[in-house]
Tab-separated table of C-alpha atoms in Angstrom:
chain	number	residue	atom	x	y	z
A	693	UNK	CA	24.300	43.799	64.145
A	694	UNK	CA	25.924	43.331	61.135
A	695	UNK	CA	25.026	39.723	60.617
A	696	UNK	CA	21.060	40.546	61.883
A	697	UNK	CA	21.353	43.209	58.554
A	698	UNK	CA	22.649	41.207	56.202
A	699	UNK	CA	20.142	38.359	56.927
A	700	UNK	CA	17.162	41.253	56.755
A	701	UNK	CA	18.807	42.420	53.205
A	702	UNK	CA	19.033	39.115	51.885
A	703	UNK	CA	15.483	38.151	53.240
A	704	UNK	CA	13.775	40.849	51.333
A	705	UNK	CA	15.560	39.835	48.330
A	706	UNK	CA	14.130	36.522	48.549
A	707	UNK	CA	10.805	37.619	49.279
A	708	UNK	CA	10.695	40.164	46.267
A	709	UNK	CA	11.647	37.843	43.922
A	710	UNK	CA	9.238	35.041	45.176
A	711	UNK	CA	12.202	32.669	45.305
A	712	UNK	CA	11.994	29.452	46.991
A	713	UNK	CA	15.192	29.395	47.680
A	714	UNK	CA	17.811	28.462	50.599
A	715	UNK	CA	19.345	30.550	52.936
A	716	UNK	CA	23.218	29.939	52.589
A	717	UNK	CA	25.545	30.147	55.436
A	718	UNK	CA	29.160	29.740	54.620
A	719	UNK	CA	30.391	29.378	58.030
A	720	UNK	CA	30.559	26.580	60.978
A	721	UNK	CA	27.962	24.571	63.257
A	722	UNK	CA	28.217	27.654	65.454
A	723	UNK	CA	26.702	30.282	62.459
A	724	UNK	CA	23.929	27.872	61.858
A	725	UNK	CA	23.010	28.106	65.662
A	726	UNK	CA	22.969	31.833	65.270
A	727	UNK	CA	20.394	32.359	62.537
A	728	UNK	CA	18.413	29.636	64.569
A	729	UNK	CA	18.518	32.066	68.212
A	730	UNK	CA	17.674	34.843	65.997
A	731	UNK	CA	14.737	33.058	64.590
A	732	UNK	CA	13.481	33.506	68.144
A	733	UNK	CA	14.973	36.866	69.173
A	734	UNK	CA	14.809	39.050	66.474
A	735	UNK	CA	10.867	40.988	67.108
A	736	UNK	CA	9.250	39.842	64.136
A	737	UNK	CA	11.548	41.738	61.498
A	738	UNK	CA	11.502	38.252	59.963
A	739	UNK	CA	7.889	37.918	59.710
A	740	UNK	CA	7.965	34.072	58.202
A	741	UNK	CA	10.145	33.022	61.335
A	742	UNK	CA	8.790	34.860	63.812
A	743	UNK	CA	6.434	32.331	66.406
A	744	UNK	CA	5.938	34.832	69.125
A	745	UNK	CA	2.141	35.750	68.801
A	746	UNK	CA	1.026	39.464	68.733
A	747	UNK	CA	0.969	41.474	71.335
A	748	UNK	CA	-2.024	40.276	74.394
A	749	UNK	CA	-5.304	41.533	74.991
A	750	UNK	CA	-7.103	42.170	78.108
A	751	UNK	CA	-8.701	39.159	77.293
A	752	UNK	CA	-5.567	37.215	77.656
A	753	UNK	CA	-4.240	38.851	80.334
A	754	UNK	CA	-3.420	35.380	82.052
A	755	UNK	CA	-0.952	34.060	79.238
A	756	UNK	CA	1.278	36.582	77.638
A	757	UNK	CA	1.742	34.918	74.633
A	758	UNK	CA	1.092	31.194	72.630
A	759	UNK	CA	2.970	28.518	74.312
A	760	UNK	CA	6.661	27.443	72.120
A	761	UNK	CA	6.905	24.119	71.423
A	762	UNK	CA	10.242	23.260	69.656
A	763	UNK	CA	10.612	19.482	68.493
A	764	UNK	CA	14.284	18.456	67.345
A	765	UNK	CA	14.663	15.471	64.915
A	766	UNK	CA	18.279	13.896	65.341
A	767	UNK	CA	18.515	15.059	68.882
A	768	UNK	CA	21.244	13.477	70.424
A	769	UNK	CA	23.645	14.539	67.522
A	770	UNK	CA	26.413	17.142	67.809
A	771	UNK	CA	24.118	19.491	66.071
A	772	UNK	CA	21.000	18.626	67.452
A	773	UNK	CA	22.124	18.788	70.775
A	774	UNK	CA	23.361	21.893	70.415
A	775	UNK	CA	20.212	23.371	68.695
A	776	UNK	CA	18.529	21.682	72.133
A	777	UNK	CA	20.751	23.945	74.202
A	778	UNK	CA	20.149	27.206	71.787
A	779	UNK	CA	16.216	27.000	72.044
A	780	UNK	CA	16.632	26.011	76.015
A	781	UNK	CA	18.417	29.485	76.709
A	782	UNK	CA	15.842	31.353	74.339
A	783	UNK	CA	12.510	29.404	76.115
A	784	UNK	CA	13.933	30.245	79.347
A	785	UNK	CA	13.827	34.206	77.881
A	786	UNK	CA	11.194	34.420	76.470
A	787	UNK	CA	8.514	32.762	79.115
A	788	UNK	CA	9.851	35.264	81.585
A	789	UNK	CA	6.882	36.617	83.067
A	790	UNK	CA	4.395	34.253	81.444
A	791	UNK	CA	4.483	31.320	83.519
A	792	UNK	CA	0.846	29.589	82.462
A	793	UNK	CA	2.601	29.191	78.689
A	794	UNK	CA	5.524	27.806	79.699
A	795	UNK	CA	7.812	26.130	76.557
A	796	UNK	CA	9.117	22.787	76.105
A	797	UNK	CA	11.404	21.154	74.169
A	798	UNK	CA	10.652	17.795	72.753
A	799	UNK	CA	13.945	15.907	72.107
A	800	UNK	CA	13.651	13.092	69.345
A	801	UNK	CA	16.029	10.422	69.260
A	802	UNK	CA	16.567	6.904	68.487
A	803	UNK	CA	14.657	4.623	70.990
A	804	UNK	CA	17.929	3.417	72.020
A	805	UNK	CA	18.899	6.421	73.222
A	806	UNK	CA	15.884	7.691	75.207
A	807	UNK	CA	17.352	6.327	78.332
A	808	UNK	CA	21.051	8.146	77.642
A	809	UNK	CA	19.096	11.342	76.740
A	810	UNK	CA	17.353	11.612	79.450
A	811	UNK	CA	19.961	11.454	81.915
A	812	UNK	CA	21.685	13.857	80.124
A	813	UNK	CA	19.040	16.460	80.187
A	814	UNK	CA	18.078	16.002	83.667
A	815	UNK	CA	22.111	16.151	84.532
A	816	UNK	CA	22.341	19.938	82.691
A	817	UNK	CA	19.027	20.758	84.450
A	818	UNK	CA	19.940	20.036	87.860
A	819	UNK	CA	22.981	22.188	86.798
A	820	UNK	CA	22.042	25.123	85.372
A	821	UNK	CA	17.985	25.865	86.640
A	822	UNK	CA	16.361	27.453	83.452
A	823	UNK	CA	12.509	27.633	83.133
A	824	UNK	CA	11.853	24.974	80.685
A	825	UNK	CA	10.710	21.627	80.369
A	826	UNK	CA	12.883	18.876	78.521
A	827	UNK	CA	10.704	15.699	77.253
A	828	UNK	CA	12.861	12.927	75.592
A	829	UNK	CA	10.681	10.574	73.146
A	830	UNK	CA	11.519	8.161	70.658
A	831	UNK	CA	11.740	8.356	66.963
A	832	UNK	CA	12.303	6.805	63.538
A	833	UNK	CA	13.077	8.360	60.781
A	834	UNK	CA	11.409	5.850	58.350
A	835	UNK	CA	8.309	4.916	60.046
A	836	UNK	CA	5.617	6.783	57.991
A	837	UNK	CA	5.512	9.461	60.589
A	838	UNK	CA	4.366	7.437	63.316
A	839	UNK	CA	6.787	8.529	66.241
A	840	UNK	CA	6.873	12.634	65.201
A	841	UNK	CA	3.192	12.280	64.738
A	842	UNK	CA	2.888	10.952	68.574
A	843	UNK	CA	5.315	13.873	69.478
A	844	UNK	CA	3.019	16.543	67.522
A	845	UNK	CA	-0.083	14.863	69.283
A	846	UNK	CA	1.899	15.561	72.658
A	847	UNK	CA	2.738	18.960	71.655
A	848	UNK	CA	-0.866	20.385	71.143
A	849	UNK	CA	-2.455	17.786	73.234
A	850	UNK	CA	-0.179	18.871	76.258
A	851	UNK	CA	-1.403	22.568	76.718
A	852	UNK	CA	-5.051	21.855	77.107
A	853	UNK	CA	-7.509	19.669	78.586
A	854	UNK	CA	-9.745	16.361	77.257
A	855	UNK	CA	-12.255	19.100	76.721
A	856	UNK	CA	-10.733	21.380	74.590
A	857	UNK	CA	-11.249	21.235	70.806
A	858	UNK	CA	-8.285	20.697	68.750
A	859	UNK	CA	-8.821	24.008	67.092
A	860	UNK	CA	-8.214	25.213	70.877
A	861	UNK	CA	-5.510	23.160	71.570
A	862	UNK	CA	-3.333	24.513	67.966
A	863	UNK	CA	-4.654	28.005	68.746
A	864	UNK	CA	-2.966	28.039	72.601
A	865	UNK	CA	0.446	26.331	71.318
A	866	UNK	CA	2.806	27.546	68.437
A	867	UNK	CA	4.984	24.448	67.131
A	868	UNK	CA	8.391	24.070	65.273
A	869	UNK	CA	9.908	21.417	63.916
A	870	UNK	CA	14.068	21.156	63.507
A	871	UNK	CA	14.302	18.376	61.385
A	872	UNK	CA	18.565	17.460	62.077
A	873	UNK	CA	18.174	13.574	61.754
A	874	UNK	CA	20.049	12.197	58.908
A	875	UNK	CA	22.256	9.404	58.365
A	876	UNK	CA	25.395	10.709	57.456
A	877	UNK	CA	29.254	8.010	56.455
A	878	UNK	CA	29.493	4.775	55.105
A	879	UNK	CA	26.783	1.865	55.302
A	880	UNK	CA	26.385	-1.786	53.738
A	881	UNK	CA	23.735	0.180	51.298
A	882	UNK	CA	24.707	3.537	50.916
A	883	UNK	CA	22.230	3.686	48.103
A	884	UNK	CA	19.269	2.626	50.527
A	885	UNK	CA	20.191	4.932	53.236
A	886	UNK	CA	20.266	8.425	51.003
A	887	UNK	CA	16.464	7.169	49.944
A	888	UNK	CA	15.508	6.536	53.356
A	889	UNK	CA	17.145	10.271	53.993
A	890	UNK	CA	14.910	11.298	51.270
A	891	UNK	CA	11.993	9.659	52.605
A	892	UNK	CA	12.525	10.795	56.156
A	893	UNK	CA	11.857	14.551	55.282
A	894	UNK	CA	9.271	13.676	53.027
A	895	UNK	CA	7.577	12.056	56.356
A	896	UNK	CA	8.326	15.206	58.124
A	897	UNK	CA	6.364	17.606	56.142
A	898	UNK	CA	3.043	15.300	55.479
A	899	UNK	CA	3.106	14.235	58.862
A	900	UNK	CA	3.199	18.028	60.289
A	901	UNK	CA	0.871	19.559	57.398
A	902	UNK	CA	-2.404	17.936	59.688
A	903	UNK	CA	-1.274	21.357	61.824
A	904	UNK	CA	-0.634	23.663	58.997
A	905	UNK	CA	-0.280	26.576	58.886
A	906	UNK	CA	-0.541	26.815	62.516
A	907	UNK	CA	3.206	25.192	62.601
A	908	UNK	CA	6.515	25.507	61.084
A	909	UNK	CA	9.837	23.516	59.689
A	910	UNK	CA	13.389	24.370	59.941
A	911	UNK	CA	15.041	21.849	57.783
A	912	UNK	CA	19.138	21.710	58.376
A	913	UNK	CA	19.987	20.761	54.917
A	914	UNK	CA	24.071	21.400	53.487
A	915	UNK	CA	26.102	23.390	50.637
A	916	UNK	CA	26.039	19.927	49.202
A	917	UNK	CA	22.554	20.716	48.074
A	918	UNK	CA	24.218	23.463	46.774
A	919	UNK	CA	27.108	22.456	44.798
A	920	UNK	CA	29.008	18.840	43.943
A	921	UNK	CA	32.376	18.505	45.091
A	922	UNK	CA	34.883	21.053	42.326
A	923	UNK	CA	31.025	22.186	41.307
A	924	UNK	CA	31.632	25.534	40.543
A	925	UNK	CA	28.811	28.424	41.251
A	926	UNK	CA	26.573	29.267	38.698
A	927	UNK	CA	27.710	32.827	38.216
A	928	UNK	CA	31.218	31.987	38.511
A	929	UNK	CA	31.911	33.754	41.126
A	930	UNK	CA	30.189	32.342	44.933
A	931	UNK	CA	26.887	30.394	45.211
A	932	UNK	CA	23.727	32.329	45.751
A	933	UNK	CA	20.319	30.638	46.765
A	934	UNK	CA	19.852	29.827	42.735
A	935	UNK	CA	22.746	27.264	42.673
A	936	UNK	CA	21.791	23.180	43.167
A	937	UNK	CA	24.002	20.415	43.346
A	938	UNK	CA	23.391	18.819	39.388
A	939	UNK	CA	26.482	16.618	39.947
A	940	UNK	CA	26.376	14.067	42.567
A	941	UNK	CA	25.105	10.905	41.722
A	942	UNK	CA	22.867	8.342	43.588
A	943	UNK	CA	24.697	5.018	44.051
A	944	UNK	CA	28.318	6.593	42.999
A	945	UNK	CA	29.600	6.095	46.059
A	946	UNK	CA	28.456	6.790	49.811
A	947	UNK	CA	29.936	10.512	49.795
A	948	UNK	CA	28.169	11.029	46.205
A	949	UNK	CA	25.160	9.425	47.663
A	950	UNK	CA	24.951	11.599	50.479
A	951	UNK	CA	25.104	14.714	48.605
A	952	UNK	CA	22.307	13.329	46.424
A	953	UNK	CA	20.312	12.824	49.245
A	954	UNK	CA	20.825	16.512	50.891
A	955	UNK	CA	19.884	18.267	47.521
A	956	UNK	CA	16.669	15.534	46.747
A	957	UNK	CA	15.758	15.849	50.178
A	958	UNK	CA	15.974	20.011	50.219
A	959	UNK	CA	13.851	19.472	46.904
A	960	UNK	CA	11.172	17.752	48.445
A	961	UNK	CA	10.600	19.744	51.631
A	962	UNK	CA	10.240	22.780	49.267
A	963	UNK	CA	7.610	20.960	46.892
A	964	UNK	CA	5.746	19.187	50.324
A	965	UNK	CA	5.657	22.246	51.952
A	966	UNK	CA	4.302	24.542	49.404
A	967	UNK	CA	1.619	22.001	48.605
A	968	UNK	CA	0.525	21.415	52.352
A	969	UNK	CA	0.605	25.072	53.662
A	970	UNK	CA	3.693	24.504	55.899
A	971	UNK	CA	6.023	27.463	56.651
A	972	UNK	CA	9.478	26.538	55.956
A	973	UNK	CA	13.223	27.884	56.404
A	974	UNK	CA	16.006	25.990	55.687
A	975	UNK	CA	19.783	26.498	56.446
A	976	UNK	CA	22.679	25.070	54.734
């Protein structure tokens, strides 16, 4: 309860001051996964996370609510995996009673690992029954948005018929986007692989603004958007949602690169987003 208030506090903060600004968790993997389930859980006291639809009409009495789609970038990752099992639990909630809007979970990994993946999903399924659907597809980060743009087709496409307009199709399914995927340690080019980090989130966002505002982004970005390595905060005392990394350097070295990347790459999504319409949270 405590964490749920703080989160509310600091929210309202943000929103007052019109600040486009990170949330900052200084905590583990599992605190991450938190404000994620809460995203989901919490009834709409975070209006610009909230992707449960209002309450139903008698006119849509046969489907309780719009159909969750949740598609995770970087899948097969420690994190990603995890944030897999956190929206499996919370699907599995919330389409209790609603059975024609049943959610899925679109798992995006390397085409490699498709195979792997799948077996792995199916093996947790067969072991622990919850009501909803895994789909494994492939993806490339750097592949001007081809592969997420055949898993957003799939999304909306999947909940209604040939027939159906695509205005019908976006209306009957609400769709988030986890973007995880990042290439993170040493590489013959560590210069080349923080642009193509850069230029995989800047995929992300044009790619999903065709569904704006009818979609959202959770971007896992990292305090080293937030501060260089000895960086100290900007009011000298902790870092606060106003404090950027202005130290690391692209082309340093691969741990300076990488921090380069996570602040350009925070950058971006925050420009991309407000200039296509997309809803966007991001977690550090």
């Amino acid at each position: 309860h405590v964490l749920l208030l703080a989160l509310e506090i600091e929210y309202d903060k943000m929103i007052s001051r019109n600040s486009c600004a990170s949330f900052l968790l200084f905590g583990n993997v599992a605190s991450i996964l938190l404000l994620v389930h809460v995203a989901f859980v919490l009834p709409k006291s975070i209006s610009s996370l909230a992707l449960h639809a209002p309450a139903p009409t008698a006119a849509a009495a046969a489907c309780q609510r719009q159909r969750l789609v949740s598609i995770v970038t970087g899948a097969s990752g420690f994190v990603g995996r995890e944030v897999v099992h956190a929206l499996r639990r919370d699907a599995a909630t919330s389409s209790s009673g609603a059975p024609d809007c049943k959610d899925e979970v679109l798992c995006l990994v390397r085409g490699r690992r498709v195979d792997e993946e799948t077996r792995y999903w199916d093996g947790v399924s067969r072991r622990d029954a919850q009501d909803c659907a895994i789909r494994v597809m492939p993806y490339e980060m750097c592949d001007g948005g081809q592969t997420l743009a055949n898993a957003l087709e799939y999304a909306y496409g999947s909940s209604s018929s040939s027939s159906d307009s695509d205005d019908a199709a976006t209306s009957s399914t609400k769709c988030c986007v986890y973007h995880v995927a990042s290439v993170f340690g040493p590489t013959d080019d560590h210069r080349q692989t923080a642009l193509d980090n850069v230029r995989g989130t800047e995929e992300v966002v044009k790619t999903m603004s065709k569904y704006a505002p009818n979609i959202k982004l959770v971007l896992t970005s990292s305090m080293a958007a937030v501060r260089a390595t000895n960086q100290p905060p900007k009011n000298g005392r902790w870092y606060t949602p106003d404090d950027w990394n202005t130290m690391s350097q692209l082309g340093t070295n691969w741990g300076s690169s990488y921090q380069w990347s996570k602040t350009q790459s925070e950058r971006r999504a925050w420009e991309l987003c407000q200039q296509y319409d997309v809803p966007l949270t991001v977690l550090c």
